[in-house]
mmCIF file of C-alpha atoms in Angstrom:
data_model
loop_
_atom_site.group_PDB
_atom_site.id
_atom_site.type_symbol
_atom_site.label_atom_id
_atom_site.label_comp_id
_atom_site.label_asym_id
_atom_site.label_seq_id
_atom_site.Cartn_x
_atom_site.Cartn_y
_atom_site.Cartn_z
ATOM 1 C CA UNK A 1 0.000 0.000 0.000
ATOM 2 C CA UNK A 2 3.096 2.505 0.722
ATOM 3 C CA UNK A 3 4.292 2.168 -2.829
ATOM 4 C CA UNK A 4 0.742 2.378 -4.531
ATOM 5 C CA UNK A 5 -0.074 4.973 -2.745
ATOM 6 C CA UNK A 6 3.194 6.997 -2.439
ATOM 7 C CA UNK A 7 2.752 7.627 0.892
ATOM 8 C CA UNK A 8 5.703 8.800 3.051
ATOM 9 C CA UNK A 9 4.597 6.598 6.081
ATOM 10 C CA UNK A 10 2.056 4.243 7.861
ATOM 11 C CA UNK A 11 0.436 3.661 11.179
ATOM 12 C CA UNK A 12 -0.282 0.131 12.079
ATOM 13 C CA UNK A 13 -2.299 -0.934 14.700
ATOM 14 C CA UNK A 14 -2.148 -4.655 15.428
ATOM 15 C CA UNK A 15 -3.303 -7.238 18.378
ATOM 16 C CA UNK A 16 -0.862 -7.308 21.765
ATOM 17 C CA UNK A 17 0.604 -10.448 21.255
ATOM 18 C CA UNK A 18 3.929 -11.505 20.536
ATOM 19 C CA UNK A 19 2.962 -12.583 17.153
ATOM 20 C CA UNK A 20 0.853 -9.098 16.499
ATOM 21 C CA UNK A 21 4.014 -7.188 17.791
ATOM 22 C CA UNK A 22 6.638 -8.890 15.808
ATOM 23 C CA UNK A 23 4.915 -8.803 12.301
ATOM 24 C CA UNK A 24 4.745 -5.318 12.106
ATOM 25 C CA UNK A 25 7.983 -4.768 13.431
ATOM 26 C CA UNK A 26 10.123 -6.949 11.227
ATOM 27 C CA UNK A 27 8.386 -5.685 8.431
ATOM 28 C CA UNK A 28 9.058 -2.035 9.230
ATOM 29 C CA UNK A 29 12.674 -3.197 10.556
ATOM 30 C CA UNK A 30 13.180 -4.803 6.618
ATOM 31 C CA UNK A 31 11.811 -1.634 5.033
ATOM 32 C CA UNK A 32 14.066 0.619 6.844
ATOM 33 C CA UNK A 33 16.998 -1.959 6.203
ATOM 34 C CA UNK A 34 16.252 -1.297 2.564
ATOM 35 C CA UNK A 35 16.238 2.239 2.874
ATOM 36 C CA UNK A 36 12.597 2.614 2.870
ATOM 37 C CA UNK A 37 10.497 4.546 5.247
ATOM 38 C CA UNK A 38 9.641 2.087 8.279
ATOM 39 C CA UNK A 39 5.877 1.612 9.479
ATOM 40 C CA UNK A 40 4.905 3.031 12.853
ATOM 41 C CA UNK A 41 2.810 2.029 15.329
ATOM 42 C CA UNK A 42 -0.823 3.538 16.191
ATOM 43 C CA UNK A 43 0.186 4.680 19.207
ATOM 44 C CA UNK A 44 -2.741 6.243 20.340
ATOM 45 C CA UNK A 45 -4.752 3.340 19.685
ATOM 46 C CA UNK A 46 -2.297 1.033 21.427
ATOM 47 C CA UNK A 47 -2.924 3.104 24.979
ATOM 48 C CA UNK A 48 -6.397 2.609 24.150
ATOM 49 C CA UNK A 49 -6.422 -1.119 24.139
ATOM 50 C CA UNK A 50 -4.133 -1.164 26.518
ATOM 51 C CA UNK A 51 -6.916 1.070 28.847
ATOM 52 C CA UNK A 52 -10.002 -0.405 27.673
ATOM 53 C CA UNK A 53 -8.838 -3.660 25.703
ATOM 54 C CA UNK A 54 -10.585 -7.104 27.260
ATOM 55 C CA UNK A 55 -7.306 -8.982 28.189
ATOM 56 C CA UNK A 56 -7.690 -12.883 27.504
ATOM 57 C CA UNK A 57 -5.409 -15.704 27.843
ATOM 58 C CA UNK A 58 -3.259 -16.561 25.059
ATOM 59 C CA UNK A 59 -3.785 -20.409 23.910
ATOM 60 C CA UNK A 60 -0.393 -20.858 23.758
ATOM 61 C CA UNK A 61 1.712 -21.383 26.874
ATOM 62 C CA UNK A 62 4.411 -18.868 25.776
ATOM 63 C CA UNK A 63 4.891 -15.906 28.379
ATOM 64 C CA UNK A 64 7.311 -14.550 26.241
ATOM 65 C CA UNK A 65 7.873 -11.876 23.392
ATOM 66 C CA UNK A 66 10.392 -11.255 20.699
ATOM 67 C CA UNK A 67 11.813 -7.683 23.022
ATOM 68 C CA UNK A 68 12.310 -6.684 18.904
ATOM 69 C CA UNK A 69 8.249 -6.508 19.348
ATOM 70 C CA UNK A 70 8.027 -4.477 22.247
ATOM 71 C CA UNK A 71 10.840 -2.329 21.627
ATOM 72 C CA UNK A 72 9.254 -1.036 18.493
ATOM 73 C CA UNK A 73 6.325 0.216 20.131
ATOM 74 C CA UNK A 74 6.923 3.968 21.706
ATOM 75 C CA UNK A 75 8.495 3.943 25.100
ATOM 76 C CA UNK A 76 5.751 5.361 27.335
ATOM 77 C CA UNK A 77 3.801 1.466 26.192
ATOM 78 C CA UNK A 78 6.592 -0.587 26.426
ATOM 79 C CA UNK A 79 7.063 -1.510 30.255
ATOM 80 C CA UNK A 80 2.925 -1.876 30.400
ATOM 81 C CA UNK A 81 2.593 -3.928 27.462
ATOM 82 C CA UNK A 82 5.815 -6.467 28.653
ATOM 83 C CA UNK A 83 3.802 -6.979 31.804
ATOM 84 C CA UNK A 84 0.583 -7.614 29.664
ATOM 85 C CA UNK A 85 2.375 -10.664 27.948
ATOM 86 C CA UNK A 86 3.906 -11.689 30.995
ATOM 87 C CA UNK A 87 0.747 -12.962 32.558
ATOM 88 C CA UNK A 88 0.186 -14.537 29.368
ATOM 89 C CA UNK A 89 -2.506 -12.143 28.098
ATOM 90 C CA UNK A 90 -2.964 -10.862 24.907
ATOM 91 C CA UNK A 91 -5.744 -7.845 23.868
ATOM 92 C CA UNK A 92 -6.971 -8.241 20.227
ATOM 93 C CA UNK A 93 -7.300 -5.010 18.132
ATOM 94 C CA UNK A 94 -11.138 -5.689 17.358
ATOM 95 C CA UNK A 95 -11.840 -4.492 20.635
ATOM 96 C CA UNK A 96 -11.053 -1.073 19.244
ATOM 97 C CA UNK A 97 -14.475 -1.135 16.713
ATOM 98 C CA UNK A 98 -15.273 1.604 14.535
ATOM 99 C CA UNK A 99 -17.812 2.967 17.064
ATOM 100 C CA UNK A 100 -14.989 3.678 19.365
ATOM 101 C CA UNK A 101 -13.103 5.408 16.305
ATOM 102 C CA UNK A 102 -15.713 7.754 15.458
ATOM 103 C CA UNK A 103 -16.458 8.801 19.171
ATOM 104 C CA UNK A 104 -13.080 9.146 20.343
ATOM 105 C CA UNK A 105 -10.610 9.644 17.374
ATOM 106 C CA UNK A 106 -12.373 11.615 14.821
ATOM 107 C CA UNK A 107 -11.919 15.114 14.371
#
């Protein structure tokens, strides 16, 4: 979508898992490698799952994340979202629906 579009960046807003954290950031991390404009994350939306998110138990054992995952989300979600996965949680990005986007992100 960058190159159709010729847009000079993204936003990506994914689940809080390890797997929903480390697809977007290898991708952006092999963009950037290539000398292409890395994708960023939503941040804004992240501290909203992250505040009003239902947290459920991953079905895999794993309490772990790649730290490549968490490290490319901004620092002020970082610490908050390592605990998340710790307790083997996850928060999936439907629970951000587009009646929560028009009330609280639209201009």
């Amino acid at each position: 979508m960058l190159r159709e579009t010729s847009a000079i960046g993204a936003e990506y807003l994914g689940d809080i898992d390890p797997n929903g954290l480390a697809i977007p950031a290898e991708f952006s991390a092999k963009r950037q490698a290539s000398g292409m404009v890395g994708v960023s994350p939503a941040a804004e939306l992240y501290a909203w799952l992250i505040r009003n998110g239902m947290r459920r138990g991953r079905e895999s054992a794993l309490r772990s994340t790649s730290p490549h995952g968490i490290a490319w989300l901004p620092p002020e979600l970082q610490e908050e979202v390592a605990e998340i996965l710790s307790r083997g949680e996850r928060i999936a990005q439907e629970c951000l629906g587009y009646e929560v986007l028009l009330r609280d992100f639209s201009s």
